[in-house]
PDB file of C-alpha atoms in Angstrom:
ATOM      1  CA  VAL A   1      -1.510  98.169 -90.848  1.00 71.00           C
ATOM      2  CA  THR A   2      -2.697 100.689 -90.228  1.00 69.00           C
ATOM      3  CA  SER A   3      -1.920 102.897 -93.198  1.00 77.00           C
ATOM      4  CA  LEU A   4      -4.059 101.135 -95.123  1.00 81.00           C
ATOM      5  CA  GLY A   5      -7.043 102.175 -94.661  1.00 83.00           C
ATOM      6  CA  PHE A   6      -7.502  99.710 -91.245  1.00 82.00           C
ATOM      7  CA  PRO A   7      -9.354 100.867 -88.443  1.00 82.00           C
ATOM      8  CA  TRP A   8      -6.816 100.239 -84.943  1.00 75.00           C
ATOM      9  CA  VAL A   9      -9.060  98.732 -83.251  1.00 76.00           C
ATOM     10  CA  ILE A  10      -9.669  96.004 -85.480  1.00 80.00           C
ATOM     11  CA  VAL A  11      -6.099  95.595 -86.363  1.00 79.00           C
ATOM     12  CA  SER A  12      -6.262  95.464 -82.237  1.00 76.00           C
ATOM     13  CA  ARG A  13      -7.507  92.018 -81.992  1.00 79.00           C
ATOM     14  CA  VAL A  14      -6.758  90.503 -84.798  1.00 82.00           C
ATOM     15  CA  LEU A  15      -3.046  90.913 -84.539  1.00 81.00           C
ATOM     16  CA  PHE A  16      -2.919  90.505 -80.594  1.00 83.00           C
ATOM     17  CA  PHE A  17      -6.223  89.740 -79.030  1.00 85.00           C
ATOM     18  CA  TRP A  18      -7.341  86.924 -81.373  1.00 88.00           C
ATOM     19  CA  PRO A  19      -3.611  85.496 -81.345  1.00 90.00           C
ATOM     20  CA  PHE A  20      -3.136  85.875 -77.793  1.00 90.00           C
ATOM     21  CA  LEU A  21      -6.578  83.521 -77.314  1.00 90.00           C
ATOM     22  CA  PHE A  22      -5.204  81.282 -79.494  1.00 93.00           C
ATOM     23  CA  LEU A  23      -1.527  81.007 -79.480  1.00 93.00           C
ATOM     24  CA  GLY A  24      -2.955  80.839 -74.454  1.00 93.00           C
ATOM     25  CA  GLY A  25      -5.242  78.648 -75.656  1.00 93.00           C
ATOM     26  CA  VAL A  26      -3.989  76.086 -77.281  1.00 94.00           C
ATOM     27  CA  SER A  27      -0.795  76.011 -75.780  1.00 95.00           C
ATOM     28  CA  SER A  28      -2.223  75.781 -72.578  1.00 94.00           C
ATOM     29  CA  TYR A  29      -4.562  72.726 -73.133  1.00 94.00           C
ATOM     30  CA  ALA A  30      -1.630  70.644 -75.252  1.00 93.00           C
ATOM     31  CA  LEU A  31       0.887  71.707 -71.856  1.00 93.00           C
ATOM     32  CA  VAL A  32      -2.380  70.483 -69.271  1.00 94.00           C
ATOM     33  CA  MET A  33      -3.535  67.021 -71.503  1.00 93.00           C
ATOM     34  CA  HIS A  34       0.171  66.074 -70.891  1.00 92.00           C
ATOM     35  CA  PHE A  35      -0.022  65.986 -67.194  1.00 90.00           C
ATOM     36  CA  VAL A  36      -3.507  65.549 -66.011  1.00 89.00           C
ATOM     37  CA  LYS A  37      -4.719  61.952 -66.456  1.00 81.00           C
ATOM     38  CA  ASN A  38      -8.549  62.883 -65.831  1.00 81.00           C
ATOM     39  CA  ARG A  39      -9.759  64.793 -69.295  1.00 82.00           C
ATOM     40  CA  GLN A  40     -13.007  65.760 -67.825  1.00 85.00           C
ATOM     41  CA  PHE A  41     -11.281  68.573 -66.183  1.00 85.00           C
ATOM     42  CA  VAL A  42      -8.550  69.336 -69.166  1.00 89.00           C
ATOM     43  CA  TRP A  43     -10.245  72.096 -69.941  1.00 90.00           C
ATOM     44  CA  LEU A  44      -9.765  73.939 -66.582  1.00 91.00           C
ATOM     45  CA  GLY A  45      -6.131  75.163 -67.444  1.00 90.00           C
ATOM     46  CA  PRO A  46      -6.184  77.231 -70.763  1.00 92.00           C
ATOM     47  CA  LEU A  47      -9.273  78.553 -68.310  1.00 92.00           C
ATOM     48  CA  VAL A  48      -7.173  79.335 -65.380  1.00 91.00           C
ATOM     49  CA  TYR A  49      -4.190  80.395 -67.781  1.00 92.00           C
ATOM     50  CA  LEU A  50      -6.030  83.095 -69.163  1.00 91.00           C
ATOM     51  CA  SER A  51      -8.148  84.358 -67.237  1.00 88.00           C
ATOM     52  CA  ASN A  52      -6.009  85.108 -63.961  1.00 85.00           C
ATOM     53  CA  THR A  53      -5.327  88.540 -62.811  1.00 79.00           C
ATOM     54  CA  TYR A  54      -2.064  89.136 -64.066  1.00 81.00           C
ATOM     55  CA  ILE A  55      -2.354  88.425 -67.075  1.00 84.00           C
ATOM     56  CA  LEU A  56      -5.945  90.400 -67.065  1.00 81.00           C
ATOM     57  CA  MET A  57      -3.454  93.261 -66.000  1.00 77.00           C
ATOM     58  CA  LEU A  58      -1.249  93.221 -68.537  1.00 79.00           C
ATOM     59  CA  ALA A  59      -3.774  92.972 -71.322  1.00 79.00           C
ATOM     60  CA  SER A  60      -5.768  95.483 -69.986  1.00 75.00           C
ATOM     61  CA  GLY A  61      -2.674  97.451 -69.828  1.00 72.00           C
ATOM     62  CA  GLY A  62      -2.012  96.923 -73.220  1.00 75.00           C
ATOM     63  CA  GLN A  63       1.565  94.998 -72.909  1.00 81.00           C
ATOM     64  CA  MET A  64       0.932  92.952 -75.722  1.00 84.00           C
ATOM     65  CA  GLY A  65       4.209  92.202 -76.667  1.00 85.00           C
ATOM     66  CA  LEU A  66       3.840  90.148 -72.998  1.00 88.00           C
ATOM     67  CA  VAL A  67       0.293  88.688 -73.612  1.00 89.00           C
ATOM     68  CA  LEU A  68       1.967  87.114 -76.635  1.00 91.00           C
ATOM     69  CA  SER A  69       5.093  85.940 -75.076  1.00 92.00           C
ATOM     70  CA  TYR A  70       3.209  84.518 -71.993  1.00 92.00           C
ATOM     71  CA  ALA A  71       0.120  83.141 -74.122  1.00 93.00           C
ATOM     72  CA  ILE A  72       3.836  80.802 -76.121  1.00 94.00           C
ATOM     73  CA  ALA A  73       4.930  79.616 -72.814  1.00 94.00           C
ATOM     74  CA  PRO A  74       3.542  76.585 -72.702  1.00 95.00           C
ATOM     75  CA  LEU A  75       3.996  75.340 -76.077  1.00 95.00           C
ATOM     76  CA  VAL A  76       7.895  76.683 -75.524  1.00 95.00           C
ATOM     77  CA  LEU A  77       8.009  74.018 -72.540  1.00 95.00           C
ATOM     78  CA  LEU A  78       6.199  71.158 -73.205  1.00 95.00           C
ATOM     79  CA  SER A  79       7.764  70.762 -76.884  1.00 95.00           C
ATOM     80  CA  PHE A  80      10.769  71.114 -74.268  1.00 94.00           C
ATOM     81  CA  ILE A  81       9.341  68.243 -72.207  1.00 94.00           C
ATOM     82  CA  LYS A  82       8.350  66.289 -75.129  1.00 93.00           C
ATOM     83  CA  LYS A  83      11.875  66.149 -77.171  1.00 92.00           C
ATOM     84  CA  GLN A  84      10.451  68.199 -79.984  1.00 92.00           C
ATOM     85  CA  GLY A  85      13.643  70.059 -81.138  1.00 90.00           C
ATOM     86  CA  LEU A  86      11.851  72.006 -83.894  1.00 93.00           C
ATOM     87  CA  LEU A  87       8.602  73.087 -82.405  1.00 93.00           C
ATOM     88  CA  LEU A  88      10.723  74.090 -79.582  1.00 92.00           C
ATOM     89  CA  ALA A  89      13.727  76.713 -82.195  1.00 93.00           C
ATOM     90  CA  VAL A  90      10.383  77.410 -83.793  1.00 93.00           C
ATOM     91  CA  SER A  91       7.646  78.607 -80.577  1.00 93.00           C
ATOM     92  CA  ALA A  92      11.611  79.941 -78.654  1.00 92.00           C
ATOM     93  CA  ILE A  93      12.385  82.201 -81.145  1.00 94.00           C
ATOM     94  CA  LEU A  94       8.594  83.520 -81.515  1.00 91.00           C
ATOM     95  CA  MET A  95       8.824  83.750 -77.578  1.00 92.00           C
ATOM     96  CA  VAL A  96      11.782  85.613 -77.676  1.00 92.00           C
ATOM     97  CA  LEU A  97      10.342  87.950 -80.644  1.00 90.00           C
ATOM     98  CA  PHE A  98       7.460  88.225 -78.666  1.00 90.00           C
ATOM     99  CA  ASP A  99       9.051  89.947 -75.265  1.00 86.00           C
ATOM    100  CA  LEU A 100      12.561  88.319 -73.484  1.00 85.00           C
ATOM    101  CA  ARG A 101      11.168  88.971 -70.098  1.00 85.00           C
ATOM    102  CA  PHE A 102       9.669  85.189 -69.754  1.00 87.00           C
ATOM    103  CA  THR A 103      12.178  83.501 -72.181  1.00 89.00           C
ATOM    104  CA  TYR A 104      13.983  83.885 -68.699  1.00 89.00           C
ATOM    105  CA  ILE A 105      11.370  82.831 -66.620  1.00 90.00           C
ATOM    106  CA  LEU A 106      10.987  79.816 -68.560  1.00 92.00           C
ATOM    107  CA  SER A 107      14.292  79.051 -68.956  1.00 91.00           C
ATOM    108  CA  ILE A 108      14.339  78.656 -65.130  1.00 93.00           C
ATOM    109  CA  VAL A 109      11.315  76.506 -65.318  1.00 93.00           C
ATOM    110  CA  ALA A 110      13.254  74.147 -67.755  1.00 92.00           C
ATOM    111  CA  LEU A 111      16.547  74.261 -65.222  1.00 93.00           C
ATOM    112  CA  LEU A 112      14.009  73.081 -62.303  1.00 94.00           C
ATOM    113  CA  TYR A 113      12.619  70.691 -64.745  1.00 93.00           C
ATOM    114  CA  VAL A 114      16.309  69.133 -65.382  1.00 93.00           C
ATOM    115  CA  ILE A 115      17.056  68.888 -62.112  1.00 94.00           C
ATOM    116  CA  MET A 116      14.136  68.015 -60.242  1.00 94.00           C
ATOM    117  CA  VAL A 117      13.005  64.999 -63.061  1.00 93.00           C
ATOM    118  CA  ILE A 118      15.702  64.371 -65.882  1.00 92.00           C
ATOM    119  CA  PRO A 119      18.102  61.344 -64.194  1.00 94.00           C
ATOM    120  CA  MET A 120      21.269  62.753 -64.125  1.00 93.00           C
ATOM    121  CA  SER A 121      22.352  60.408 -66.485  1.00 94.00           C
ATOM    122  CA  LYS A 122      20.447  62.423 -69.112  1.00 93.00           C
ATOM    123  CA  TRP A 123      21.076  65.273 -68.549  1.00 92.00           C
ATOM    124  CA  PHE A 124      23.859  65.434 -71.309  1.00 93.00           C
ATOM    125  CA  ALA A 125      21.308  64.153 -73.942  1.00 92.00           C
ATOM    126  CA  THR A 126      19.082  67.229 -72.387  1.00 91.00           C
ATOM    127  CA  LEU A 127      21.544  69.595 -73.350  1.00 90.00           C
ATOM    128  CA  LYS A 128      22.459  68.196 -76.790  1.00 92.00           C
ATOM    129  CA  PHE A 129      19.323  68.147 -77.939  1.00 92.00           C
ATOM    130  CA  MET A 130      18.613  71.861 -76.491  1.00 90.00           C
ATOM    131  CA  LEU A 131      21.210  72.799 -77.863  1.00 92.00           C
ATOM    132  CA  PRO A 132      19.912  73.141 -81.663  1.00 92.00           C
ATOM    133  CA  ALA A 133      17.380  75.149 -80.898  1.00 92.00           C
ATOM    134  CA  VAL A 134      19.205  77.732 -78.302  1.00 91.00           C
ATOM    135  CA  VAL A 135      21.952  77.588 -81.472  1.00 92.00           C
ATOM    136  CA  LEU A 136      18.959  78.235 -83.714  1.00 93.00           C
ATOM    137  CA  THR A 137      17.092  81.697 -80.952  1.00 92.00           C
ATOM    138  CA  LEU A 138      20.450  83.175 -80.465  1.00 90.00           C
ATOM    139  CA  GLY A 139      21.570  83.257 -84.161  1.00 92.00           C
ATOM    140  CA  PHE A 140      17.206  84.070 -85.452  1.00 92.00           C
ATOM    141  CA  HIS A 141      17.961  86.705 -82.843  1.00 89.00           C
ATOM    142  CA  SER A 142      21.604  87.874 -83.464  1.00 89.00           C
ATOM    143  CA  ILE A 143      20.856  90.838 -85.814  1.00 89.00           C
ATOM    144  CA  TRP A 144      19.906  92.669 -82.280  1.00 82.00           C
ATOM    145  CA  ILE A 145      22.232  90.731 -79.502  1.00 81.00           C
ATOM    146  CA  VAL A 146      25.288  91.427 -81.475  1.00 83.00           C
ATOM    147  CA  PRO A 147      24.675  94.766 -81.746  1.00 81.00           C
ATOM    148  CA  SER A 148      23.651  95.140 -78.321  1.00 76.00           C
ATOM    149  CA  ILE A 149      26.769  93.201 -76.830  1.00 78.00           C
ATOM    150  CA  LEU A 150      29.109  95.399 -78.932  1.00 80.00           C
ATOM    151  CA  SER A 151      27.750  98.962 -78.906  1.00 75.00           C
ATOM    152  CA  ARG A 152      30.192 100.929 -76.395  1.00 67.00           C
ATOM    153  CA  SER A 153      27.909 103.625 -76.104  1.00 65.00           C
ATOM    154  CA  PHE A 154      24.722 101.345 -74.414  1.00 61.00           C
ATOM    155  CA  HIS A 155      24.108 102.931 -71.195  1.00 67.00           C
ATOM    156  CA  LEU A 156      20.717 102.630 -68.507  1.00 64.00           C
ATOM    157  CA  PRO A 157      18.710 106.413 -68.559  1.00 66.00           C
ATOM    158  CA  GLU A 158      19.855 108.843 -66.210  1.00 71.00           C
ATOM    159  CA  GLY A 159      18.391 108.126 -62.780  1.00 68.00           C
ATOM    160  CA  TYR A 160      17.941 104.157 -63.881  1.00 64.00           C
ATOM    161  CA  GLY A 161      19.726 103.122 -60.773  1.00 66.00           C
ATOM    162  CA  ASP A 162      17.157 105.066 -58.249  1.00 69.00           C
ATOM    163  CA  PRO A 163      15.321 103.704 -55.923  1.00 68.00           C
ATOM    164  CA  VAL A 164      12.121 105.831 -56.429  1.00 68.00           C
ATOM    165  CA  TRP A 165      11.219 103.205 -59.714  1.00 62.00           C
ATOM    166  CA  LEU A 166      11.024 100.641 -58.091  1.00 60.00           C
ATOM    167  CA  SER A 167       7.989 101.930 -56.079  1.00 61.00           C
ATOM    168  CA  TYR A 168       6.589 103.418 -59.483  1.00 59.00           C
ATOM    169  CA  LEU A 169       7.330 100.554 -61.479  1.00 59.00           C
ATOM    170  CA  SER A 170       5.836  98.239 -58.460  1.00 59.00           C
ATOM    171  CA  TRP A 171       2.869  99.733 -58.348  1.00 56.00           C
ATOM    172  CA  ALA A 172       0.990  96.360 -58.909  1.00 59.00           C
ATOM    173  CA  ASP A 173       1.352  93.788 -55.772  1.00 61.00           C
ATOM    174  CA  PHE A 174       0.068  90.415 -55.553  1.00 61.00           C
ATOM    175  CA  SER A 175      -3.629  91.925 -53.297  1.00 66.00           C
ATOM    176  CA  LYS A 176      -3.942  95.093 -56.342  1.00 64.00           C
ATOM    177  CA  THR A 177      -3.481  91.930 -58.471  1.00 62.00           C
ATOM    178  CA  PHE A 178      -5.845  89.554 -56.886  1.00 62.00           C
ATOM    179  CA  SER A 179      -8.252  92.281 -55.966  1.00 64.00           C
ATOM    180  CA  LEU A 180      -8.217  93.332 -59.528  1.00 61.00           C
ATOM    181  CA  LEU A 181      -7.096  97.157 -59.012  1.00 63.00           C
ATOM    182  CA  HIS A 182      -5.971  98.900 -61.705  1.00 62.00           C
ATOM    183  CA  PRO A 183      -4.104 102.375 -60.702  1.00 61.00           C
ATOM    184  CA  ASN A 184      -5.536 104.227 -63.398  1.00 58.00           C
ATOM    185  CA  TRP A 185      -9.351 103.175 -61.739  1.00 57.00           C
ATOM    186  CA  PRO A 186     -11.991 104.662 -62.642  1.00 55.00           C
ATOM    187  CA  ASP A 187     -10.280 106.323 -65.718  1.00 54.00           C
ATOM    188  CA  ASN A 188     -10.043 103.409 -68.249  1.00 51.00           C
TER     189      ASN A 188
END
């Protein structure tokens, strides 16, 4: 898009920032509307969801794939809860497209929802409902999943298992995130 002459400042806002606000606002609002009985405070859900310190840290660090995956997560969860198969498949495909890690986390949340909320007698029906969405998502992403599985030359970078990486990648612990500290402050 930038090769067409559009400045990156505009492109980044149109392709990343505004979709994040729109998707995150709509999806979190819909999820909160499903659970909250007092409609007077329903606006608080999207406000907290889109302005917590974790997402602010991701957005300020330029992690737009994570941010977009985070924004669509409530829609995936809501379509799972309401058993809307097509919406679940499309939103899950987008979520995996943006970032796979939030998909893992949301899968654990969905599993906990099944175990704690859905009666055991309906577990098979829930699995039957989820199967087409899972097959569609895996099928859509098979272009990179299959080569990753079949490739024998796949290996992690040199020194990836070294514990030094853990401290480097985990700079933002809870206290630093909560106080809005940034590793490049005041440079950014």
